[in-house]
C-alpha positions as semicolon CSV with decimal commas, in nm:
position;residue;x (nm);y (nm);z (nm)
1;X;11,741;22,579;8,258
2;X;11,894;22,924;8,175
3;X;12,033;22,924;7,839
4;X;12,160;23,231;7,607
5;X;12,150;23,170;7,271
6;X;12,386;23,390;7,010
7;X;12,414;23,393;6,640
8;X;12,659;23,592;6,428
9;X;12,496;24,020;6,498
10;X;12,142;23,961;6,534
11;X;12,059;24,262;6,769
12;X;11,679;24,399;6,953
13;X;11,575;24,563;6,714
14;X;11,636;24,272;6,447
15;X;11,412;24,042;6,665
16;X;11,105;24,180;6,494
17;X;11,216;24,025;6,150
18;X;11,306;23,704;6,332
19;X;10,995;23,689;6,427
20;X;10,865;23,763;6,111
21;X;11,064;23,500;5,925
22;X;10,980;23,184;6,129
23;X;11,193;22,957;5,911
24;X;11,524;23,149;6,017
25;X;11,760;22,961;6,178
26;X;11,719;23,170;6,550
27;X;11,351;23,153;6,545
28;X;11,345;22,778;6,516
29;X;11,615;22,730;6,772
30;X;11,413;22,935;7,038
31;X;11,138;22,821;6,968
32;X;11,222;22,456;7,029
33;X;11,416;22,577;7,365
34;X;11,108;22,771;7,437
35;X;10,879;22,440;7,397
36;X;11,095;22,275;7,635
37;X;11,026;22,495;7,913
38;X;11,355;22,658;7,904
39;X;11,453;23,016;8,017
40;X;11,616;23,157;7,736
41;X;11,779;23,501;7,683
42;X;11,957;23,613;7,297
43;X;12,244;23,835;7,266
44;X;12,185;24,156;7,179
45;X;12,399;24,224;6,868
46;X;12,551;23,857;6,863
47;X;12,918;23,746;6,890
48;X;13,051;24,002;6,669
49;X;12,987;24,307;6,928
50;X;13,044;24,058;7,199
51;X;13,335;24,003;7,081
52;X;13,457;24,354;7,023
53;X;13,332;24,465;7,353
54;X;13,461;24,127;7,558
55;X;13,793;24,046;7,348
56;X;13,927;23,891;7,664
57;X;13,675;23,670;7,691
58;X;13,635;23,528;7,324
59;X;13,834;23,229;7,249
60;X;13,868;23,247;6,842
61;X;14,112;23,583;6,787
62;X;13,997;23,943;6,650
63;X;14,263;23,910;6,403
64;X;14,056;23,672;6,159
65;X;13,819;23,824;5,972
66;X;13,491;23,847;6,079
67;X;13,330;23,688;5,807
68;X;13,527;23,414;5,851
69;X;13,486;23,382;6,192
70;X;13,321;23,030;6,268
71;X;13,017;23,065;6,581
72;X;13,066;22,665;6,675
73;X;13,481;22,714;6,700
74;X;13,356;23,083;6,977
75;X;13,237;23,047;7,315
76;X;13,213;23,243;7,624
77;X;13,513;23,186;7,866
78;X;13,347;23,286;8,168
79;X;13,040;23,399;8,306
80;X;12,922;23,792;8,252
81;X;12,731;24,031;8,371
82;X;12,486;24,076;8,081
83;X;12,180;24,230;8,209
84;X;12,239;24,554;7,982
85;X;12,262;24,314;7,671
86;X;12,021;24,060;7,735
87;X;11,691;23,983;7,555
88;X;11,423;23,795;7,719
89;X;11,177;23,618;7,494
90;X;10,895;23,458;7,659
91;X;10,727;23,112;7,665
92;X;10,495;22,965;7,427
93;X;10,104;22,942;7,579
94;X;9,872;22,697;7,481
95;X;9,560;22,765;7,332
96;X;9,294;22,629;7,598
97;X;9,476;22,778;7,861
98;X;9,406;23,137;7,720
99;X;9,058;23,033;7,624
100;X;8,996;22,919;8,016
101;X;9,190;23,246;8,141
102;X;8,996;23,504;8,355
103;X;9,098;23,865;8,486
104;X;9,418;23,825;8,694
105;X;9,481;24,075;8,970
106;X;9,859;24,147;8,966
107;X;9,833;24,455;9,216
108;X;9,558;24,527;9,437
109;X;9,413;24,814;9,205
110;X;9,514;24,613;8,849
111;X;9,392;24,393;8,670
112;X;9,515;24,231;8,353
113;X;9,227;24,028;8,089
114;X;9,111;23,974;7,807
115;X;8,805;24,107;7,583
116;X;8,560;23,884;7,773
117;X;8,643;24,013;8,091
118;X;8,570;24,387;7,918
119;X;8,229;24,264;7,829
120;X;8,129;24,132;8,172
121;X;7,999;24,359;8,356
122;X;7,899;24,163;8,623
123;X;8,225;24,028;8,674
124;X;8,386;24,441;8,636
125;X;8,085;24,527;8,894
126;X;8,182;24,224;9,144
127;X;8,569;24,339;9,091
128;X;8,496;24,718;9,168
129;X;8,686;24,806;8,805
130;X;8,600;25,153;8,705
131;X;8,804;25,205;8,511
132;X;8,937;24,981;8,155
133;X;9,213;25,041;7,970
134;X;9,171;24,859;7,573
135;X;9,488;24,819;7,482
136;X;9,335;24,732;7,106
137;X;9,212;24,931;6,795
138;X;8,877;24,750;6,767
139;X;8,742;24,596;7,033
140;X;8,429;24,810;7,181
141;X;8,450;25,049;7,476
142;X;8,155;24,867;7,620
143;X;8,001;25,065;7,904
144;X;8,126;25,385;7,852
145;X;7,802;25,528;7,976
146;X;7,760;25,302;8,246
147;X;8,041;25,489;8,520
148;X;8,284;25,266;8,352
149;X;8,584;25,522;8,278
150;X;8,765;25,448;7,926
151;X;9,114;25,462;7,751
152;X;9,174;25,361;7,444
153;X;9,552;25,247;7,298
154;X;9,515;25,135;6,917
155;X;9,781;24,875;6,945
156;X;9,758;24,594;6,712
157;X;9,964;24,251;6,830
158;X;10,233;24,221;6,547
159;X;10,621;24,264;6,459
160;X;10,543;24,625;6,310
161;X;10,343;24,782;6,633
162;X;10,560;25,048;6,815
163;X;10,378;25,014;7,173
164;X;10,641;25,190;7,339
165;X;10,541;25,535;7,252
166;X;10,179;25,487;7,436
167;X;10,373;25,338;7,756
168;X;10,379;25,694;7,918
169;X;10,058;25,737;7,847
170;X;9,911;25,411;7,979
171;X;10,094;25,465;8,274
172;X;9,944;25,779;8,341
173;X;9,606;25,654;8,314
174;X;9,691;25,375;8,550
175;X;9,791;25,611;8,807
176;X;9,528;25,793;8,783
177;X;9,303;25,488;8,847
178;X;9,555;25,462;9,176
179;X;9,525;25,796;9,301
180;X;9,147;25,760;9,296
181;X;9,135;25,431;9,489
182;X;8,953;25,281;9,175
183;X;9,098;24,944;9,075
184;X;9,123;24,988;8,633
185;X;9,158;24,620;8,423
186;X;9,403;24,605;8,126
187;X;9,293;24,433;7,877
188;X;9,365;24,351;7,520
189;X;9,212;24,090;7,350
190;X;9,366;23,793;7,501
191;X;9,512;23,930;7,812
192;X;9,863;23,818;7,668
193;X;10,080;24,012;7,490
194;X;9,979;24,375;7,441
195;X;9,821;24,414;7,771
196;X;10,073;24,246;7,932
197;X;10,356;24,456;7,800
198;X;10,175;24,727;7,903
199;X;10,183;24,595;8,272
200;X;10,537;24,504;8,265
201;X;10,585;24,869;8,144
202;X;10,416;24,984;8,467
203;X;10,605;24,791;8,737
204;X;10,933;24,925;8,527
205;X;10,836;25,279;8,573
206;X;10,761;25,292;8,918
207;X;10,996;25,028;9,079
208;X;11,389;24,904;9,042
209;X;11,283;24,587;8,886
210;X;11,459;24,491;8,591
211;X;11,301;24,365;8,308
212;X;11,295;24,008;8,360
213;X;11,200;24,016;8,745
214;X;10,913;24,222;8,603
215;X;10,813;23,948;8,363
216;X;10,852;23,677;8,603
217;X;10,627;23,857;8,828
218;X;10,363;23,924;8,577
219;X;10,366;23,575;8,460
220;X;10,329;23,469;8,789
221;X;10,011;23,617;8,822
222;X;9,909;23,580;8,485
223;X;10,091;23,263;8,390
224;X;9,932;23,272;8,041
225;X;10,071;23,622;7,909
226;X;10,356;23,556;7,597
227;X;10,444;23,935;7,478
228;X;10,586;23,924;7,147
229;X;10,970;23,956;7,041
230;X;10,859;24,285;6,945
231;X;10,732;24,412;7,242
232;X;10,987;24,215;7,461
233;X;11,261;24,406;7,259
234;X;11,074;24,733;7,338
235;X;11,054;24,687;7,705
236;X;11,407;24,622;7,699
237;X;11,447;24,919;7,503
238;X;11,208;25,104;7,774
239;X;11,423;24,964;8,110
240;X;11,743;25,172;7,965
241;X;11,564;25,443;7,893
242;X;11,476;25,402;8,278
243;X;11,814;25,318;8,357
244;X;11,991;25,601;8,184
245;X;11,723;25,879;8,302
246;X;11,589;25,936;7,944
247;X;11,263;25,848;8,120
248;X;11,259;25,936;8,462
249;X;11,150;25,662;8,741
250;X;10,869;25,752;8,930
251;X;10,921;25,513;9,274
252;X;10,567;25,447;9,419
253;X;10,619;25,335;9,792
254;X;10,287;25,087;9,781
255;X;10,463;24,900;9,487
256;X;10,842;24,854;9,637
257;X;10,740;24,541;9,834
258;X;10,672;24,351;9,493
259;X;11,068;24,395;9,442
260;X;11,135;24,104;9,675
261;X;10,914;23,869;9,604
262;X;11,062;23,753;9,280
């Protein structure tokens, strides 16, 4: 079931606290949707800018005061087109299924893991990864003098971690991988949030996908990976940046097939 959830003005960028404070009100609520295997979305900035941008559409009237203005008495008329507002949070991931996980391929040159697969290298040798990109600040570069090409981003998995400012970079890296017709594995240290960000960052950059199709098709390949509100927020964040040519798309004809089959 599709369901959007809205509070009062919780926005993105307020997500990280929410996620921080797990005994507010929102975090509970998607979390229990979340547990029941629902596809949930929040509204970025809540009811009070919906309601200034979408007036029409808002039952309860702009005249009352804001603070006054009661969420259970306000509901959408109609339906919207909210893909520009949206937030997609992901769902929850339990604990022997990441433990079980191994190296996912999600193109034909990438590969998305965990710290185990980074330490095989048997299982990099009988994937033909050379190249690994540790999407963590501690966990070893492993073969680095074994032809095993390295990058390193020192991303820690928490509400504080700006990731978006090494997505450039880790895309670069990737492509490089691509150009050389080496396959590279992303890894972090549970193949589930950082390193799947990261991923979802790369099929943004180089295809029309929006941000949830990207997820969707990630997780369909990797049905374990859970980024965090943070990093959810900050692809969001990443797709208009996309969208509004602050970062320019780089279309990559090998990757625009993908685009249909979510």
């Amino acid at each position: 079931m599709d369901i959007v959830v809205y509070d009062d003005h919780t926005s993105v960028q307020d997500l990280a606290e929410v996620s921080r404070s797990q005994e507010s009100a929102l975090y509970m609520v998607l979390t229990s949707l979340l547990r029941e295997g629902n596809s949930v979305r929040v509204l970025d900035g809540g009811f009070k800018s919906f309601s200034m941008d979408h007036a029409a559409l808002c039952r309860c009237s702009l005249q009352m005061p804001m603070d006054h203005v009661s969420l259970c008495r306000c509901s959408l008329q109609q339906t919207v087109e909210f893909k520009p507002l949206l937030y997609s949070p992901t769902n929850g991931v339990h604990e022997p299924e990441i433990e079980a996980a191994v190296a996912s391929q999600v193109l034909p040159f990438l590969y998305l893991g965990n710290e185990r697969d980074a330490k095989d290298l048997s299982r990099l040798r009988s994937l033909n990864i050379s190249y690994v990109l540790n999407v963590t600040s501690h966990v070893p570069q492993y073969y680095d003098e074994q032809g095993i090409k390295y990058k390193r981003i020192p991303a820690s998995d928490s509400a504080q971690q700006n990731l978006k400012q090494y997505f450039e970079e880790a895309i670069e890296y990737i492509d490089d991988a691509r150009q050389n017709n080496a396959r590279v594995l992303i890894h972090c240290h549970a193949g589930v949030s950082r390193s799947a960000t990261i991923t979802i960052a790369y099929l943004l950059k180089h295809t029309r996908m929006a941000m949830a199709d990207a997820y969707k098709f990630v997780k369909g390949k990797r049905p374990i990976i859970s980024p965090n509100f943070n990093f959810m927020g900050q692809l969001l964040e990443f797709e208009q940046d996309l969208n509004d040519g602050v970062s320019p798309r780089i279309l990559q004809p090998r990757l625009q097939g993908i685009e249909s089959s979510v």
